[in-house]
PDB file of N, CA and C in Angstrom:
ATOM      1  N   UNK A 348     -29.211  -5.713  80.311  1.00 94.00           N
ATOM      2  CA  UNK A 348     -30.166  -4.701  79.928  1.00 94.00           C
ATOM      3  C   UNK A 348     -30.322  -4.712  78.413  1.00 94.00           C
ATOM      4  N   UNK A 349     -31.155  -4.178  77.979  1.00 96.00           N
ATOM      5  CA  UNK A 349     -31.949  -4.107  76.810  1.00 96.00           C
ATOM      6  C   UNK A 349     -32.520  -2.724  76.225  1.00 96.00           C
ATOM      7  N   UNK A 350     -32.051  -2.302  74.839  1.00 97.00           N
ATOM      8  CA  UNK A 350     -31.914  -1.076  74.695  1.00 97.00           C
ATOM      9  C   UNK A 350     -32.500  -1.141  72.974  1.00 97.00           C
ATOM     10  N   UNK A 351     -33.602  -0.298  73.023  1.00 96.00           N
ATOM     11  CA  UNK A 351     -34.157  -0.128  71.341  1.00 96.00           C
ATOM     12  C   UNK A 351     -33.148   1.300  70.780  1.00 96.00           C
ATOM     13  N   UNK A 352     -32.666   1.219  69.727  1.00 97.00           N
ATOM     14  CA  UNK A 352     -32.328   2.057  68.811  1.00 97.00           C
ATOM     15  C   UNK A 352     -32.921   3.083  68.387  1.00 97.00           C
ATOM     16  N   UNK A 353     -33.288   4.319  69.236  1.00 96.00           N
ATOM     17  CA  UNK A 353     -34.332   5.359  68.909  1.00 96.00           C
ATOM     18  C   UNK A 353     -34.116   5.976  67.830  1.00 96.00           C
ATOM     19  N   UNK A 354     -33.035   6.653  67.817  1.00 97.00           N
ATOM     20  CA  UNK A 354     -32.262   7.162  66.414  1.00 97.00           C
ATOM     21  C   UNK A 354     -30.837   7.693  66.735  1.00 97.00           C
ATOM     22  N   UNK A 355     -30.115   7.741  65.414  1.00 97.00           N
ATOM     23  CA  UNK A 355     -29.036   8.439  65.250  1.00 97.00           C
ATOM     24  C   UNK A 355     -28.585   9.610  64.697  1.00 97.00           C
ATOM     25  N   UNK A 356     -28.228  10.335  65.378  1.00 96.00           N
ATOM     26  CA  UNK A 356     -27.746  11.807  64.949  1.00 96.00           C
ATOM     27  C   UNK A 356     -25.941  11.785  64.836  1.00 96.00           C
ATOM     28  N   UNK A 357     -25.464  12.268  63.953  1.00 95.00           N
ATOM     29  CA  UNK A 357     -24.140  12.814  64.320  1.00 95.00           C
ATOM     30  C   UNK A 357     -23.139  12.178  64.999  1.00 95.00           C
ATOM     31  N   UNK A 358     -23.265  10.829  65.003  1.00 94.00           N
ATOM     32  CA  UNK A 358     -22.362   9.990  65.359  1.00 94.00           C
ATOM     33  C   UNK A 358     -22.813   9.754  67.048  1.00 94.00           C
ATOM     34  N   UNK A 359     -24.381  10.236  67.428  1.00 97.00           N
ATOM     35  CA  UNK A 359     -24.729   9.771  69.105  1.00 97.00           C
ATOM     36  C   UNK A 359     -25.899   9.053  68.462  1.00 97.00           C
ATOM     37  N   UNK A 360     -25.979   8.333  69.298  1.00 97.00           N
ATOM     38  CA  UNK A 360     -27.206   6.937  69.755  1.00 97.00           C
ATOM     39  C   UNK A 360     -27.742   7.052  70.007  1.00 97.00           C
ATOM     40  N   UNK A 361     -29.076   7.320  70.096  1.00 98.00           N
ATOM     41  CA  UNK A 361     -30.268   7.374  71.253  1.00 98.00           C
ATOM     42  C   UNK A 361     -30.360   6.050  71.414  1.00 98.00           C
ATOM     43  N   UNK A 362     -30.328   5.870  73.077  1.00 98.00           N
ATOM     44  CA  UNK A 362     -31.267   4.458  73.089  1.00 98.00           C
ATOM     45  C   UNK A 362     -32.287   4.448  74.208  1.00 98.00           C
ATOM     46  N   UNK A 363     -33.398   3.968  74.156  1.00 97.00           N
ATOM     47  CA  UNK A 363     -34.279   3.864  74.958  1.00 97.00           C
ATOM     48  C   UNK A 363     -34.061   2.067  75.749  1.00 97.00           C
ATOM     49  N   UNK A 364     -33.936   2.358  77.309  1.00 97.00           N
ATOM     50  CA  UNK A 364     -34.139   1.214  77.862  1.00 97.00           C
ATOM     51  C   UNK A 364     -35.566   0.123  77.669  1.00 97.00           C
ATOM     52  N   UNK A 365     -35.704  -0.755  77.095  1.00 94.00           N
ATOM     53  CA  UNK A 365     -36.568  -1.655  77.275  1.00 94.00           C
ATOM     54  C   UNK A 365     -37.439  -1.301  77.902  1.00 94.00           C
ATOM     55  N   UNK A 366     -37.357  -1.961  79.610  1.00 95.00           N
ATOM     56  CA  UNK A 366     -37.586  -2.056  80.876  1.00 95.00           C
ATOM     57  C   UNK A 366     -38.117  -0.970  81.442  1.00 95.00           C
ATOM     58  N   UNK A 367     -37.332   0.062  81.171  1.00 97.00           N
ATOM     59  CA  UNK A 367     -37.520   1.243  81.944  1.00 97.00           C
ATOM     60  C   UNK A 367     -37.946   2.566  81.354  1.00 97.00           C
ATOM     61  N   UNK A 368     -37.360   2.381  80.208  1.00 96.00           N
ATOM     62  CA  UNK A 368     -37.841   3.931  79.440  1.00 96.00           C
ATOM     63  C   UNK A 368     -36.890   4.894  79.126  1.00 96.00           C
ATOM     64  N   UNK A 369     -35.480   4.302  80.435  1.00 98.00           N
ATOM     65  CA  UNK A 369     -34.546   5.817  79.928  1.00 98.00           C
ATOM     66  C   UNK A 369     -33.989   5.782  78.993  1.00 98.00           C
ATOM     67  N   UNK A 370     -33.893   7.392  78.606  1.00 98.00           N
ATOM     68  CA  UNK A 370     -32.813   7.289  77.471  1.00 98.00           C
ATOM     69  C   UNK A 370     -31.727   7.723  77.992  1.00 98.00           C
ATOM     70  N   UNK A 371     -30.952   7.133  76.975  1.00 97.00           N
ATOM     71  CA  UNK A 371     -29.266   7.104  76.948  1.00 97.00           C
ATOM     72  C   UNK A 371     -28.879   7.938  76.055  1.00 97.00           C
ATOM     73  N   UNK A 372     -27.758   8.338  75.471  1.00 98.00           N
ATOM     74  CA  UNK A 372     -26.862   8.609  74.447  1.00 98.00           C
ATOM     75  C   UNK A 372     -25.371   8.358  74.383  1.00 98.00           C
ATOM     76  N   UNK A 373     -25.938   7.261  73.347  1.00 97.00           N
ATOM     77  CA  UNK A 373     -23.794   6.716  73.505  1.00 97.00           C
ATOM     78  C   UNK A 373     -23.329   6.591  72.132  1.00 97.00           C
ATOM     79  N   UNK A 374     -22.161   7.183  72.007  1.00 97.00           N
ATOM     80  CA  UNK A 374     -21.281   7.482  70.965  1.00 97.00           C
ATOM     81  C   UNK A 374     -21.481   6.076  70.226  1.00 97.00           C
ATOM     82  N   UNK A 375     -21.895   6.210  68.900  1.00 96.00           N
ATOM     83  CA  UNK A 375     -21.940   5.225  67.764  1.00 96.00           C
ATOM     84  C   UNK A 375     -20.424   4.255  67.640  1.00 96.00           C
ATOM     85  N   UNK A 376     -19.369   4.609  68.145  1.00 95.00           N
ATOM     86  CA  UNK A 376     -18.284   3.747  67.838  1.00 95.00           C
ATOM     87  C   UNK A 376     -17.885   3.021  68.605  1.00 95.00           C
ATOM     88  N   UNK A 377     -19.222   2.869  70.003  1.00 95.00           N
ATOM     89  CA  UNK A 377     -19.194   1.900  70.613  1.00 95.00           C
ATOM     90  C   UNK A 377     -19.851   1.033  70.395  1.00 95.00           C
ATOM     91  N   UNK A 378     -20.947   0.878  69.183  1.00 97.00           N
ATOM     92  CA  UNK A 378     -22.007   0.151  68.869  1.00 97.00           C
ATOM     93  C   UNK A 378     -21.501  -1.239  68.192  1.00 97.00           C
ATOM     94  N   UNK A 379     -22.195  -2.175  68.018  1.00 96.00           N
ATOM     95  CA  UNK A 379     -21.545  -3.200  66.810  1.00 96.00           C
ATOM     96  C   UNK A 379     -21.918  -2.222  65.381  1.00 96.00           C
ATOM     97  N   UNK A 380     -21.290  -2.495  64.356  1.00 95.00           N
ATOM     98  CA  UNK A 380     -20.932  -2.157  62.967  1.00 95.00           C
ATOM     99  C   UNK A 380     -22.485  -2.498  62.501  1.00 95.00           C
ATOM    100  N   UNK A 381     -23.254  -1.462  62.030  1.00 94.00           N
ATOM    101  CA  UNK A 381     -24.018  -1.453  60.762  1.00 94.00           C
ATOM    102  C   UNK A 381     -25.692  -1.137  61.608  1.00 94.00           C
ATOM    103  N   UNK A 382     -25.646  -0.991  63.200  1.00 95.00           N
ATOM    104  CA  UNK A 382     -26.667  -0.379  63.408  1.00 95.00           C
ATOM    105  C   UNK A 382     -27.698   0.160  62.855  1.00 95.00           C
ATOM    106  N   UNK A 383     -29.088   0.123  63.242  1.00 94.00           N
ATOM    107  CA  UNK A 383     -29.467   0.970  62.396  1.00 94.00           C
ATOM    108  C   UNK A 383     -30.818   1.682  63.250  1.00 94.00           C
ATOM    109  N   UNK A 384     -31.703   2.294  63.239  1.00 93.00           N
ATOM    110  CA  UNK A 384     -32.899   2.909  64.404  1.00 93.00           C
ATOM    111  C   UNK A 384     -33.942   2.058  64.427  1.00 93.00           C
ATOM    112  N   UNK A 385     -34.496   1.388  65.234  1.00 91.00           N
ATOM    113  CA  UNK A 385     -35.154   0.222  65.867  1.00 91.00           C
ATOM    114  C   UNK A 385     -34.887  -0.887  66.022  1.00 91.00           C
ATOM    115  N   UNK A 386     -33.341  -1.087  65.753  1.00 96.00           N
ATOM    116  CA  UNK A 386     -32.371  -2.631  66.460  1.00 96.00           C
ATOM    117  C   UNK A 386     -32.794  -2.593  67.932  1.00 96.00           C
ATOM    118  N   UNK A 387     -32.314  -3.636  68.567  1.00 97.00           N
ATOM    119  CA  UNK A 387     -32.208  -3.851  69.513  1.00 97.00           C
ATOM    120  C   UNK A 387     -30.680  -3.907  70.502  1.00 97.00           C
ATOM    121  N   UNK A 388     -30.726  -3.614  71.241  1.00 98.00           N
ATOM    122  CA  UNK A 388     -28.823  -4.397  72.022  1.00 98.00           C
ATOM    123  C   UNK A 388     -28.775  -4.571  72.848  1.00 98.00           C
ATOM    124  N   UNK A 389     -28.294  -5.864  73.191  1.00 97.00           N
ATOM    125  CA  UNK A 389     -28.492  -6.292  75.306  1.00 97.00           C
ATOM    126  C   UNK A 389     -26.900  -5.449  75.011  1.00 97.00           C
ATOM    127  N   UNK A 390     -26.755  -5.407  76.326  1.00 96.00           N
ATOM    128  CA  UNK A 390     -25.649  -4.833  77.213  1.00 96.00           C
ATOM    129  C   UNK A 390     -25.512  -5.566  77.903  1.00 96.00           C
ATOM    130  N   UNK A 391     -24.028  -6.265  78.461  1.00 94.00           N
ATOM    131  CA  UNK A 391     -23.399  -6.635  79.245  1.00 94.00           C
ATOM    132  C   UNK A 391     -22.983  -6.171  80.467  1.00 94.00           C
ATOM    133  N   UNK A 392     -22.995  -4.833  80.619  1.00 92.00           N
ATOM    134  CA  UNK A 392     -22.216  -3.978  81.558  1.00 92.00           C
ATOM    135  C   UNK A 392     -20.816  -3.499  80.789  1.00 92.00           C
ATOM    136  N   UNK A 393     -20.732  -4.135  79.584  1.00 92.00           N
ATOM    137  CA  UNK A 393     -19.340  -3.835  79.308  1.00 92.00           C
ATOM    138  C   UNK A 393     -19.005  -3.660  77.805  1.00 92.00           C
ATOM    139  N   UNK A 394     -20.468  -4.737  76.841  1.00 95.00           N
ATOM    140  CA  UNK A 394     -20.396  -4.515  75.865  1.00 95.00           C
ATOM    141  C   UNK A 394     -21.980  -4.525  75.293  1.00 95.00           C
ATOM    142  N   UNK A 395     -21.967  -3.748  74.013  1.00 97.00           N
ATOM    143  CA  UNK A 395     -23.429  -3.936  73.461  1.00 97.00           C
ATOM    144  C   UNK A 395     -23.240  -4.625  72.021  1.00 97.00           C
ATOM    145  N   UNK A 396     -24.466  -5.638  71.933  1.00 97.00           N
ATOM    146  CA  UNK A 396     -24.413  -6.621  71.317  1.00 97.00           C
ATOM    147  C   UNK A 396     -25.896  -6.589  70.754  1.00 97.00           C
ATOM    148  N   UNK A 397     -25.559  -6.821  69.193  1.00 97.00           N
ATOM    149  CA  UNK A 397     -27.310  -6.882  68.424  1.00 97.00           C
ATOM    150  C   UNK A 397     -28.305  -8.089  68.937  1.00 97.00           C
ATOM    151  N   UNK A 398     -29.198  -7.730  69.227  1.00 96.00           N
ATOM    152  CA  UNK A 398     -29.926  -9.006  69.384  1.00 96.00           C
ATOM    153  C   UNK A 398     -31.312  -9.116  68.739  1.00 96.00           C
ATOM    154  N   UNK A 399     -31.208  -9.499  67.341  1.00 94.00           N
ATOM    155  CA  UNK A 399     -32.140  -9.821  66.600  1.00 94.00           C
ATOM    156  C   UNK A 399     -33.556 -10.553  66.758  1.00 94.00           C
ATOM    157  N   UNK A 400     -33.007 -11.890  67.947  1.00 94.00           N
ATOM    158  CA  UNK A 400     -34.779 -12.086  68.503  1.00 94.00           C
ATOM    159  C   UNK A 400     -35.243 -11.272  68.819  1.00 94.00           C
ATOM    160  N   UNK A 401     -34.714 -10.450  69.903  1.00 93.00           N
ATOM    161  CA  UNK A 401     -35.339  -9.352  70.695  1.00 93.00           C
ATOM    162  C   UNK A 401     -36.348  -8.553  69.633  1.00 93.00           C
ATOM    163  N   UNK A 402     -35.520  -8.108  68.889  1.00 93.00           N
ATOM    164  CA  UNK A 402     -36.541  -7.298  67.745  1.00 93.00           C
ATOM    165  C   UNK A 402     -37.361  -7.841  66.855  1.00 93.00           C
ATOM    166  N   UNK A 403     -36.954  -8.986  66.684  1.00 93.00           N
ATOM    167  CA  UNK A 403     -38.284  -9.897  66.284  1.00 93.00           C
ATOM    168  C   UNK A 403     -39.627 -10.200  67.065  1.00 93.00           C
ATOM    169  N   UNK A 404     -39.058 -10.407  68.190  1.00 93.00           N
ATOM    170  CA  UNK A 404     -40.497 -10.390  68.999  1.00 93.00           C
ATOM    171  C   UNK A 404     -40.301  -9.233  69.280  1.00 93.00           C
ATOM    172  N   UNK A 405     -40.429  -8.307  69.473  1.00 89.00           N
ATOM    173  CA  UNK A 405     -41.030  -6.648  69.995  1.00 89.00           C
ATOM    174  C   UNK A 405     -41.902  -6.213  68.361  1.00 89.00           C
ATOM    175  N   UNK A 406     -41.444  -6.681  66.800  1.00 90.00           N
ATOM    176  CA  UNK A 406     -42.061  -6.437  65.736  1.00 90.00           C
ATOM    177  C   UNK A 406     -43.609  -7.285  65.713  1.00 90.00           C
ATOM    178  N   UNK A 407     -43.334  -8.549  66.089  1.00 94.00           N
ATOM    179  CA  UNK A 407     -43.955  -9.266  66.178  1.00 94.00           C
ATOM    180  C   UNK A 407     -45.575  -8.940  67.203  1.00 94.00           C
ATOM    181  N   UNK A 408     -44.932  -8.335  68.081  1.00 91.00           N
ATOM    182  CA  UNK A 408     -45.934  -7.871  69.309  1.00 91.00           C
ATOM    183  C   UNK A 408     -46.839  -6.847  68.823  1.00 91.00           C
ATOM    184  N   UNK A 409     -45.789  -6.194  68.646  1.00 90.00           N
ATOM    185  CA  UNK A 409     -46.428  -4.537  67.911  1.00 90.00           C
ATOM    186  C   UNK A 409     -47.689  -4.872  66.765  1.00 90.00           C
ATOM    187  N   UNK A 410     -47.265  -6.115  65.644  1.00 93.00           N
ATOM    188  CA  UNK A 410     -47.643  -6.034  64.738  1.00 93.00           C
ATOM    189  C   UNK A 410     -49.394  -6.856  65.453  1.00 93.00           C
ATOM    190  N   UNK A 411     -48.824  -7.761  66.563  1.00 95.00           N
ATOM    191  CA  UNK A 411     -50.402  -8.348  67.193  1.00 95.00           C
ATOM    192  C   UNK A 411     -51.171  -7.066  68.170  1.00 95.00           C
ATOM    193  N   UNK A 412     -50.218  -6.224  67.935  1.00 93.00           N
ATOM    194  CA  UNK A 412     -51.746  -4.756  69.124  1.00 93.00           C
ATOM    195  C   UNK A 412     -52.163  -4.084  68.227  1.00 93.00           C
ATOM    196  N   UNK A 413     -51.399  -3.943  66.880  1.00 93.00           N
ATOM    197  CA  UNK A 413     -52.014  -3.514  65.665  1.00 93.00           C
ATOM    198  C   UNK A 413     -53.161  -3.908  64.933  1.00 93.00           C
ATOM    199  N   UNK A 414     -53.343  -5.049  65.111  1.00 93.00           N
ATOM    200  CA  UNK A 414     -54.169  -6.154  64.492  1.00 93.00           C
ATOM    201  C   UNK A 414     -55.365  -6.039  65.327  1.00 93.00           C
ATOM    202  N   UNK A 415     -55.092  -6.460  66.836  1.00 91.00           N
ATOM    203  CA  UNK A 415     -56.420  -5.844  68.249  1.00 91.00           C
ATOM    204  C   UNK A 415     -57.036  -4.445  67.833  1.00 91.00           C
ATOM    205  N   UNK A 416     -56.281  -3.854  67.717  1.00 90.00           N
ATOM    206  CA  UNK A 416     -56.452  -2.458  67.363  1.00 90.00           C
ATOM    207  C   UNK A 416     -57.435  -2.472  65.939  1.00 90.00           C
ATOM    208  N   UNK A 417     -57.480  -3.115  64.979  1.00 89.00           N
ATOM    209  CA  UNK A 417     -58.073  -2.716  64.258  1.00 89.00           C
ATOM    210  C   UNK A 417     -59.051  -3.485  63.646  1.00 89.00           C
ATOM    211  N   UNK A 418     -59.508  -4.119  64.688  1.00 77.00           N
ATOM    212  CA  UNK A 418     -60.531  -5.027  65.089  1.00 77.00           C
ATOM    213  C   UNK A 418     -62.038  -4.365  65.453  1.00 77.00           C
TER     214      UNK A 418
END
């Protein structure tokens, strides 16, 4: 699974599922080190892990409906 970085409050996580939409909230000291609000993190089932393509193409996307958009 696949989870955007909505924001951080107070040491909780928001994360929004990819896929699905839900949100989560999970304690920041389960995160990898240096997080920040619109990373990305697959999940394992067991661990969450940054995944920088991911957010490269989701910036990337955004930045091409932006572009449609203002066409």
């Amino acid at each position: 699974m696949k989870f955007a970085v909505d924001k951080i409050i107070d040491g909780i996580t928001v994360l929004e599922n990819i896929k699905t939409g839900e949100i989560i909230n999970v304690d920041i000291g389960v995160l990898p080190l240096g997080i920040k609000e619109k990373d990305v993190l697959a999940y394992d089932g067991d661990t969450y892990k940054l995944d920088i393509n991911e957010k490269l193409d989701r910036i990337k996307l955004l930045k091409e409906k932006m572009n449609k958009l203002r066409k």
